[in-house]
CSV table of C-alpha atoms in Angstrom, one decimal:
chain,number,residue,atom,x,y,z
Q,1,MET,CA,-5.8,18.9,3.5
Q,2,ARG,CA,-7.8,19.2,0.2
Q,3,ILE,CA,-9.5,17.1,-2.4
Q,4,ILE,CA,-7.5,17.1,-5.6
Q,5,ASN,CA,-9.5,14.5,-7.6
Q,6,LYS,CA,-12.9,12.7,-7.6
Q,7,ILE,CA,-13.4,9.4,-9.4
Q,8,GLY,CA,-16.9,8.0,-9.6
Q,9,ASN,CA,-20.4,9.1,-8.5
Q,10,GLU,CA,-20.0,12.5,-6.9
Q,11,GLU,CA,-23.7,12.5,-5.9
Q,12,LEU,CA,-22.8,10.2,-3.0
Q,13,LEU,CA,-21.3,13.3,-1.3
Q,14,ASN,CA,-24.9,14.6,-0.9
Q,15,ARG,CA,-26.0,11.4,1.0
Q,16,GLU,CA,-26.0,11.0,4.8
Q,17,LYS,CA,-22.6,9.4,5.4
Q,18,SER,CA,-20.9,7.2,8.0
Q,19,LEU,CA,-17.2,7.2,8.4
Q,20,PHE,CA,-15.6,3.9,9.4
Q,21,LEU,CA,-12.5,4.4,11.6
Q,22,CYS,CA,-10.1,1.7,12.9
Q,23,SER,CA,-6.7,1.6,14.4
Q,24,LYS,CA,-4.0,0.0,12.3
Q,25,HIS,CA,-3.4,-3.2,14.2
Q,26,ALA,CA,-6.9,-4.6,14.9
Q,27,PRO,CA,-7.1,-8.1,16.5
Q,28,TYR,CA,-9.1,-10.8,14.7
Q,29,SER,CA,-11.4,-11.0,17.7
Q,30,VAL,CA,-13.2,-7.8,16.5
Q,31,TYR,CA,-13.8,-9.0,12.9
Q,32,ASP,CA,-17.1,-10.7,13.7
Q,33,LYS,CA,-18.6,-7.5,15.1
Q,34,VAL,CA,-17.2,-5.3,12.4
Q,35,PHE,CA,-18.4,-7.4,9.5
Q,36,GLY,CA,-21.7,-8.0,11.3
Q,37,TRP,CA,-22.2,-4.2,11.1
Q,38,VAL,CA,-21.2,-4.3,7.4
Q,39,ASP,CA,-23.8,-7.0,6.7
Q,40,SER,CA,-26.5,-4.9,8.4
Q,41,LEU,CA,-26.1,-2.1,5.8
Q,42,THR,CA,-28.2,-1.7,2.7
Q,43,ALA,CA,-28.2,0.3,-0.5
Q,44,ASP,CA,-29.7,3.2,1.4
Q,45,ASP,CA,-26.6,3.6,3.5
Q,46,CYS,CA,-23.3,5.3,2.5
Q,47,VAL,CA,-20.0,4.6,4.1
Q,48,ILE,CA,-16.7,6.5,3.9
Q,49,CYS,CA,-13.6,4.3,4.5
Q,50,PHE,CA,-9.9,4.2,4.0
Q,51,ASN,CA,-7.7,1.2,2.9
Q,52,SER,CA,-4.5,2.0,4.8
Q,53,SER,CA,-4.7,-1.0,7.2
Q,54,GLU,CA,-5.7,-4.7,6.7
Q,55,LEU,CA,-9.1,-4.3,8.4
Q,56,GLU,CA,-10.0,-1.1,6.6
Q,57,ASP,CA,-9.1,-2.7,3.3
Q,58,GLU,CA,-11.3,-5.7,4.1
Q,59,VAL,CA,-14.2,-3.5,5.2
Q,60,MET,CA,-14.0,-1.7,1.8
Q,61,ARG,CA,-14.1,-5.0,-0.1
Q,62,ALA,CA,-17.0,-6.3,2.0
Q,63,LEU,CA,-19.0,-3.1,1.4
Q,64,LEU,CA,-18.4,-3.4,-2.4
Q,65,VAL,CA,-19.4,-7.1,-2.4
Q,66,ASN,CA,-22.6,-6.3,-0.4
Q,67,GLN,CA,-23.3,-3.4,-2.9
Q,68,VAL,CA,-23.3,-0.7,-0.2
Q,69,PRO,CA,-22.6,2.8,-1.6
Q,70,THR,CA,-19.0,3.5,-0.7
Q,71,ILE,CA,-16.6,6.5,-0.7
Q,72,LEU,CA,-13.0,5.5,-0.6
Q,73,VAL,CA,-10.5,8.1,0.5
Q,74,VAL,CA,-6.9,7.8,-0.6
Q,75,MET,CA,-3.8,10.1,-0.4
Q,76,ASN,CA,-2.1,11.7,-3.4
Q,77,ARG,CA,-3.4,9.4,-6.1
Q,78,PHE,CA,-5.5,6.3,-6.7
Q,79,THR,CA,-3.4,3.3,-7.5
Q,80,ASP,CA,-5.6,0.2,-7.2
Q,81,LYS,CA,-6.7,0.5,-10.8
Q,82,TYR,CA,-7.2,-3.2,-11.5
Q,83,ASN,CA,-9.4,-4.1,-8.5
Q,84,ILE,CA,-12.4,-6.0,-10.0
Q,85,GLN,CA,-14.8,-5.0,-7.2
Q,86,ILE,CA,-13.8,-1.3,-7.4
Q,87,GLU,CA,-14.2,-1.3,-11.2
Q,88,LYS,CA,-17.6,-2.9,-11.0
Q,89,ALA,CA,-18.8,-0.5,-8.3
Q,90,LEU,CA,-17.6,2.5,-10.3
Q,91,THR,CA,-19.4,1.2,-13.4
Q,92,GLU,CA,-22.6,0.8,-11.4
Q,93,GLU,CA,-22.3,4.3,-9.9
Q,94,ARG,CA,-22.3,3.1,-6.3
Q,95,MET,CA,-18.7,4.3,-5.5
Q,96,LEU,CA,-16.7,7.5,-5.3
Q,97,ILE,CA,-13.0,7.7,-4.8
Q,98,LEU,CA,-11.7,10.9,-3.2
Q,99,VAL,CA,-8.0,11.7,-3.7
Q,100,LEU,CA,-6.6,14.0,-0.9
Q,101,GLN,CA,-3.4,16.0,-0.7
Q,102,ARG,CA,-1.8,17.8,2.2
Q,103,ASP,CA,-1.7,21.6,1.9
Q,104,GLU,CA,1.8,21.6,3.1
Q,105,PRO,CA,4.1,18.6,2.9
Q,106,TYR,CA,5.9,19.2,6.2
Q,107,GLY,CA,4.9,20.0,9.7
Q,108,ALA,CA,1.4,20.0,11.3
Q,109,GLY,CA,1.5,16.3,12.2
Q,110,GLN,CA,1.3,12.9,10.6
Q,111,THR,CA,-0.7,12.5,7.4
Q,112,PRO,CA,-3.2,9.8,8.7
Q,113,ARG,CA,-4.2,12.0,11.7
Q,114,LEU,CA,-4.7,15.0,9.4
Q,115,ARG,CA,-6.7,12.9,7.0
Q,116,ASN,CA,-8.9,11.6,9.8
Q,117,GLN,CA,-9.4,15.1,11.2
Q,118,TYR,CA,-10.4,16.4,7.8
Q,119,MET,CA,-12.9,13.6,7.1
Q,120,LEU,CA,-14.6,13.8,10.5
Q,121,GLN,CA,-15.9,17.2,9.5
Q,122,LYS,CA,-17.7,15.8,6.5
Q,123,VAL,CA,-19.8,13.1,7.9
Q,124,GLU,CA,-23.0,12.7,10.0
Q,125,HIS,CA,-22.0,9.5,11.8
Q,126,ILE,CA,-18.7,7.8,12.9
Q,127,VAL,CA,-18.5,4.1,13.3
Q,128,CYS,CA,-15.4,2.7,15.1
Q,129,GLY,CA,-14.0,-0.8,14.9
Q,130,TYR,CA,-11.0,-1.4,17.1
Q,131,ILE,CA,-9.6,1.9,18.6
Q,132,ASN,CA,-6.3,1.8,20.3
Q,133,LYS,CA,-6.5,4.2,23.2
Q,134,ASN,CA,-2.8,5.0,22.8
Q,135,GLY,CA,-3.2,5.7,19.1
Q,136,SER,CA,-3.9,8.8,17.1
Q,137,ILE,CA,-7.6,8.2,16.5
Q,138,PHE,CA,-8.7,8.1,20.2
Q,139,PRO,CA,-8.0,11.7,21.1
Q,140,LEU,CA,-9.6,12.9,17.9
Q,141,LEU,CA,-12.9,11.5,19.0
Q,142,ALA,CA,-13.0,13.3,22.4
Q,143,GLY,CA,-16.2,15.3,22.6
Q,144,VAL,CA,-17.4,14.2,19.2
Q,145,LYS,CA,-21.0,13.2,19.0
Q,146,ASN,CA,-22.7,10.5,16.9
Q,147,VAL,CA,-19.8,8.0,17.5
Q,148,ARG,CA,-20.7,4.3,17.6
Q,149,TYR,CA,-18.2,1.9,19.0
Q,150,LEU,CA,-18.6,-1.7,17.7
Q,151,GLU,CA,-16.2,-3.0,20.3
Q,152,GLN,CA,-17.0,-1.5,23.7
Q,153,GLU,CA,-14.7,-3.6,25.9
Q,154,SER,CA,-11.0,-3.8,26.0
Q,155,VAL,CA,-9.8,-6.2,23.4
Q,156,MET,CA,-6.8,-8.5,23.8
Q,157,MET,CA,-4.5,-8.9,20.8
Q,158,ALA,CA,-4.7,-12.7,21.0
Q,159,ALA,CA,-5.3,-14.5,17.8
Q,160,GLU,CA,-8.7,-16.0,16.9
Q,161,PRO,CA,-8.9,-19.8,17.5
Q,162,LEU,CA,-8.2,-21.9,14.4
Q,163,ASP,CA,-10.8,-24.2,13.0
Q,164,PRO,CA,-11.7,-27.4,14.9
Q,165,PRO,CA,-9.4,-30.3,14.1
Q,166,THR,CA,-12.1,-32.0,12.0
Q,167,HIS,CA,-12.0,-29.0,9.6
Q,168,GLN,CA,-8.3,-28.1,9.5
Q,169,ARG,CA,-7.6,-29.8,6.2
Q,170,TRP,CA,-8.3,-27.8,3.1
Q,171,THR,CA,-9.5,-29.7,0.1
Q,172,VAL,CA,-8.6,-28.9,-3.5
Q,173,TRP,CA,-12.2,-27.8,-4.1
Q,174,GLN,CA,-12.0,-25.3,-1.2
Q,175,ASP,CA,-8.7,-24.0,-2.5
Q,176,LYS,CA,-10.2,-23.4,-5.9
Q,177,ILE,CA,-13.0,-21.4,-4.4
Q,178,LEU,CA,-10.7,-19.4,-2.2
Q,179,LEU,CA,-8.3,-18.6,-5.1
Q,180,ARG,CA,-11.2,-17.6,-7.4
Q,181,MET,CA,-12.7,-15.3,-4.7
Q,182,PHE,CA,-9.3,-13.9,-3.7
Q,183,TYR,CA,-8.3,-13.0,-7.3
Q,184,GLU,CA,-11.8,-11.4,-7.8
Q,185,ASP,CA,-11.0,-9.1,-4.9
Q,186,MET,CA,-14.0,-10.3,-2.9
Q,187,GLY,CA,-12.1,-10.0,0.4
Q,188,LEU,CA,-11.7,-12.0,3.6
Q,189,HIS,CA,-15.3,-11.7,4.8
Q,190,ALA,CA,-16.9,-13.1,1.6
Q,191,ILE,CA,-14.5,-16.0,1.6
Q,192,LYS,CA,-15.1,-16.8,5.2
Q,193,LYS,CA,-18.9,-16.8,4.7
Q,194,GLN,CA,-18.6,-19.0,1.6
Q,195,LEU,CA,-16.2,-21.6,3.2
Q,196,ARG,CA,-17.4,-21.4,6.8
Q,197,ARG,CA,-13.9,-21.0,8.2
Q,198,THR,CA,-12.5,-18.5,10.7
Q,199,TYR,CA,-10.9,-15.3,9.5
Q,200,VAL,CA,-7.5,-16.5,10.8
Q,201,SER,CA,-7.8,-19.8,8.9
Q,202,VAL,CA,-8.7,-18.0,5.7
Q,203,ARG,CA,-5.9,-15.5,6.0
Q,204,ASN,CA,-3.4,-18.2,6.8
Q,205,ARG,CA,-4.5,-20.3,3.8
Q,206,ILE,CA,-4.3,-17.3,1.5
Q,207,LYS,CA,-0.7,-16.7,2.6
Q,208,ALA,CA,0.1,-20.4,2.1
Q,209,ILE,CA,-1.1,-20.7,-1.5
Q,210,THR,CA,-0.4,-17.2,-2.9
Q,211,LEU,CA,2.7,-15.1,-3.2
Q,212,PRO,CA,4.2,-14.1,0.2
Q,213,GLU,CA,3.1,-10.7,1.4
Q,214,GLU,CA,6.6,-9.3,1.4
Q,215,VAL,CA,6.9,-10.3,-2.3
Q,216,LEU,CA,3.6,-8.7,-3.2
Q,217,LYS,CA,4.6,-5.5,-1.4
Q,218,GLY,CA,7.9,-5.4,-3.2
Q,219,ARG,CA,6.1,-5.8,-6.6
Q,220,GLU,CA,3.6,-3.1,-5.6
Q,221,PHE,CA,6.4,-0.6,-4.9
Q,222,GLU,CA,8.2,-1.6,-8.2
Q,223,ASP,CA,4.9,-0.7,-10.0
Q,224,PHE,CA,4.8,2.6,-8.2
Q,225,VAL,CA,8.4,3.5,-9.1
Q,226,LEU,CA,7.9,2.4,-12.7
Q,227,GLU,CA,5.1,4.9,-13.1
Q,228,LEU,CA,7.3,7.7,-11.9
Q,229,PHE,CA,9.4,7.4,-15.0
Q,230,ASP,CA,6.4,8.3,-17.2
Q,231,LEU,CA,7.3,5.8,-20.0
Q,232,ASN,CA,4.0,6.3,-21.9
Q,233,GLU,CA,3.8,10.0,-22.2
Q,234,THR,CA,7.1,11.8,-22.8
Q,235,LYS,CA,9.0,8.7,-23.9
Q,236,THR,CA,12.3,10.3,-22.7
Q,237,TYR,CA,13.0,7.1,-20.8
Q,238,SER,CA,13.2,3.5,-22.2
Q,239,LEU,CA,12.9,0.5,-20.0
Q,240,LEU,CA,15.7,-1.8,-20.9
Q,241,GLU,CA,15.5,-4.4,-18.1
Q,242,TRP,CA,13.0,-5.4,-15.4
Q,243,ARG,CA,14.1,-8.3,-13.3
Q,244,GLY,CA,11.7,-10.5,-11.3
Q,245,ASP,CA,13.4,-12.6,-8.6
Q,246,LYS,CA,13.1,-16.3,-9.5
Q,247,SER,CA,14.1,-19.2,-7.4
Q,248,LEU,CA,13.5,-22.9,-6.7
Q,249,GLY,CA,14.2,-23.7,-3.1
Q,250,GLU,CA,17.8,-22.4,-2.6
Q,251,ILE,CA,18.6,-22.3,-6.3
Q,252,SER,CA,18.4,-18.8,-7.9
Q,253,PRO,CA,20.2,-17.1,-10.8
Q,254,ALA,CA,22.9,-14.5,-10.4
Q,255,SER,CA,20.7,-11.9,-11.9
Q,256,ASN,CA,18.6,-11.9,-8.7
Q,257,THR,CA,21.4,-9.9,-7.2
Q,258,TYR,CA,21.2,-7.2,-9.9
Q,259,PRO,CA,19.1,-4.0,-9.6
Q,260,ASP,CA,15.4,-4.2,-10.4
Q,261,PHE,CA,15.3,-1.8,-13.4
Q,262,VAL,CA,17.7,-0.5,-16.0
Q,263,PHE,CA,16.5,2.6,-17.9
Q,264,GLU,CA,18.0,4.6,-20.7
Q,265,TYR,CA,17.4,8.3,-20.9
Q,266,ASN,CA,17.3,9.6,-24.5
Q,267,GLY,CA,17.5,13.4,-24.6
Q,268,GLY,CA,18.4,14.0,-28.2
Q,269,LYS,CA,22.1,13.5,-28.7
Q,270,TRP,CA,22.7,12.7,-25.0
Q,271,LYS,CA,22.0,9.2,-23.7
Q,272,LYS,CA,22.5,7.8,-20.2
Q,273,LYS,CA,21.7,4.4,-18.6
Q,274,ILE,CA,20.5,4.3,-15.0
Q,275,ALA,CA,20.0,1.2,-12.8
Q,276,VAL,CA,17.4,1.4,-10.0
Q,277,GLU,CA,16.9,-0.8,-7.0
Q,278,CYS,CA,13.5,-0.4,-5.3
Q,279,LYS,CA,13.0,-0.8,-1.5
Q,280,TRP,CA,9.9,-0.1,0.6
Q,281,ARG,CA,9.9,-0.1,4.4
Q,282,ALA,CA,7.1,0.6,6.8
Q,283,ASN,CA,9.5,2.7,8.8
Q,284,ILE,CA,13.1,3.7,9.1
Q,285,PRO,CA,15.0,1.6,11.7
Q,286,ARG,CA,17.3,3.5,14.1
Q,287,ARG,CA,20.3,1.7,12.7
Q,288,LEU,CA,20.3,2.2,9.0
Q,289,SER,CA,23.0,-0.5,8.3
Q,290,GLN,CA,20.5,-3.3,9.0
Q,291,PRO,CA,18.1,-4.2,7.5
Q,292,LEU,CA,17.6,-1.2,5.3
Q,293,PHE,CA,21.0,-1.5,3.5
Q,294,MET,CA,22.5,-5.0,3.6
Q,295,SER,CA,26.2,-4.7,3.2
Q,296,GLN,CA,26.6,-7.8,1.0
Q,297,GLN,CA,23.9,-6.5,-1.3
Q,298,ILE,CA,25.4,-3.0,-1.5
Q,299,ALA,CA,28.8,-4.6,-2.4
Q,300,ARG,CA,27.2,-6.5,-5.2
Q,301,TYR,CA,25.6,-3.3,-6.6
Q,302,GLN,CA,29.0,-1.6,-6.5
Q,303,GLU,CA,30.5,-4.6,-8.4
Q,304,TYR,CA,27.6,-4.2,-10.9
Q,305,VAL,CA,28.6,-0.5,-11.4
Q,306,GLN,CA,32.2,-1.5,-12.2
Q,307,GLU,CA,31.2,-4.3,-14.5
Q,308,LYS,CA,28.4,-2.6,-16.4
Q,309,THR,CA,29.6,1.0,-16.1
Q,310,ILE,CA,26.0,2.0,-15.1
Q,311,ASP,CA,25.1,4.3,-12.2
Q,312,VAL,CA,23.0,2.5,-9.6
Q,313,PHE,CA,20.4,4.3,-7.4
Q,314,ILE,CA,18.3,3.0,-4.6
Q,315,ILE,CA,14.7,4.4,-4.6
Q,316,LEU,CA,13.5,4.0,-1.0
Q,317,GLY,CA,9.9,4.4,-0.1
Q,318,VAL,CA,8.9,4.8,3.6
Q,319,GLY,CA,5.6,4.6,5.3
Q,320,GLY,CA,2.1,4.6,3.8
Q,321,GLU,CA,1.6,1.7,1.5
Q,322,PRO,CA,4.0,0.3,-1.2
Q,323,SER,CA,1.6,1.6,-3.8
Q,324,MET,CA,1.8,5.1,-2.3
Q,325,PRO,CA,4.6,5.7,0.3
Q,326,GLU,CA,4.5,8.7,2.5
Q,327,LYS,CA,8.2,9.5,1.9
Q,328,LEU,CA,10.5,8.8,-1.0
Q,329,TYR,CA,14.3,8.9,-1.2
Q,330,LEU,CA,16.6,8.9,-4.3
Q,331,ILE,CA,20.0,7.6,-3.1
Q,332,PRO,CA,23.1,7.1,-5.2
Q,333,ILE,CA,24.8,3.8,-4.4
Q,334,ASN,CA,28.1,5.6,-3.7
Q,335,SER,CA,26.4,7.6,-0.9
Q,336,VAL,CA,25.1,4.5,1.1
Q,337,SER,CA,28.3,4.1,3.2
Q,338,GLN,CA,28.0,7.8,4.2
Q,339,ILE,CA,24.4,7.3,5.3
Q,340,GLN,CA,25.3,4.2,7.2
Q,341,SER,CA,28.0,6.1,9.2
Q,342,LYS,CA,25.8,9.2,9.6
Q,343,PRO,CA,22.0,8.5,9.4
Q,344,SER,CA,21.1,12.2,9.4
Q,345,MET,CA,22.5,12.4,5.9
Q,346,LEU,CA,19.5,10.5,4.6
Q,347,LYS,CA,17.2,13.6,4.7
Q,348,GLN,CA,19.2,15.3,1.9
Q,349,PHE,CA,18.1,12.6,-0.5
Q,350,LYS,CA,14.4,13.0,0.2
Q,351,ARG,CA,12.1,14.1,-2.6
Q,352,GLU,CA,9.8,17.0,-1.8
Q,353,ILE,CA,6.9,15.6,-3.8
Q,354,VAL,CA,6.5,11.8,-3.6
Q,355,SER,CA,4.5,11.3,-6.8
Q,356,LYS,CA,6.3,13.8,-9.0
Q,357,TRP,CA,7.7,12.5,-12.3
Q,358,LEU,CA,11.4,11.5,-12.1
Q,359,SER,CA,13.4,13.8,-14.3
Q,360,ILE,CA,17.0,13.2,-15.4
Q,361,ASP,CA,17.9,16.4,-13.6
Q,362,GLU,CA,17.2,14.7,-10.3
Q,363,PHE,CA,19.7,12.0,-11.1
Q,364,LYS,CA,22.3,14.6,-12.3
Q,365,GLU,CA,21.9,16.5,-9.0
Q,366,LYS,CA,22.7,13.2,-7.1
Q,367,ASN,CA,26.2,13.2,-8.7
Q,368,VAL,CA,25.6,11.3,-11.9
Q,369,PRO,CA,28.7,12.2,-14.0
């Protein structure tokens, strides 16, 4: 593990630092203690955090809103370029973004564990939110000094109670405040304090009046894939089509069933059109036929190939975040049936470097005629 890029105020590395650690699936019942700790911090403190889980991301937002000097650690490259609070913190020199990369892409364990192990060596204090004793963080802390556990007791994964009945209704005025704060990237904690609601209630309301989380993740992954084609620099690719799924109830256009992108490669005298469907999954299911590759959807893509005479590829991201997956696969549509019958074949379509530019040679290697 090594640092490949630094964005922001590098002087923060010379400060006394606390690393915030939290297991991936933290219950809402720990949020009060975690954000109580965040609210106790001042401009004299400095916190290192990640944003690879919901609570970690919310802690980062709360730190920035409270103007606590913050070091954000990300893998491979920084993607949240348009976060208002991050932009403001960088401008005011109270934030540093460290971009890490693994020394070797394979072996030696999972990336999150290696990242945590690397950062533990660079801080004076460790602050733990919710730590799952069966997870990867717990054994890393064995024998480590200067560890503070915000939640000492065993925590049940039960949901936090909703607001009392007299406060369940959300007014238009409250919705306006919530949306403004949400789109200003102020985070769950700031909205909760402003509107005096529970974390669960705020989270549920955000889900109800904004785009569904699965749609947002899909769009994030599309943005990631689009950047891999390097449209701005080399201009060897042109983006011909970019489809956004549109619907009203059960009514939707036929184009919703088409691939997400159509690119044209222009290499002098040689031109080639390529259609790309983007899919991101948190993990690969044991049975790849469902839900990773829906048979009806694949059949429609095959019809698209015949109708448009354009080669179709599935770009599959797995693990990490949609904006930076841990693994990436480039799969020709005509190989999907083979993968469904023999899942071990998937590994031959894996890219060695996730964030490397997509060259036309890669498509040629995958049997583009």
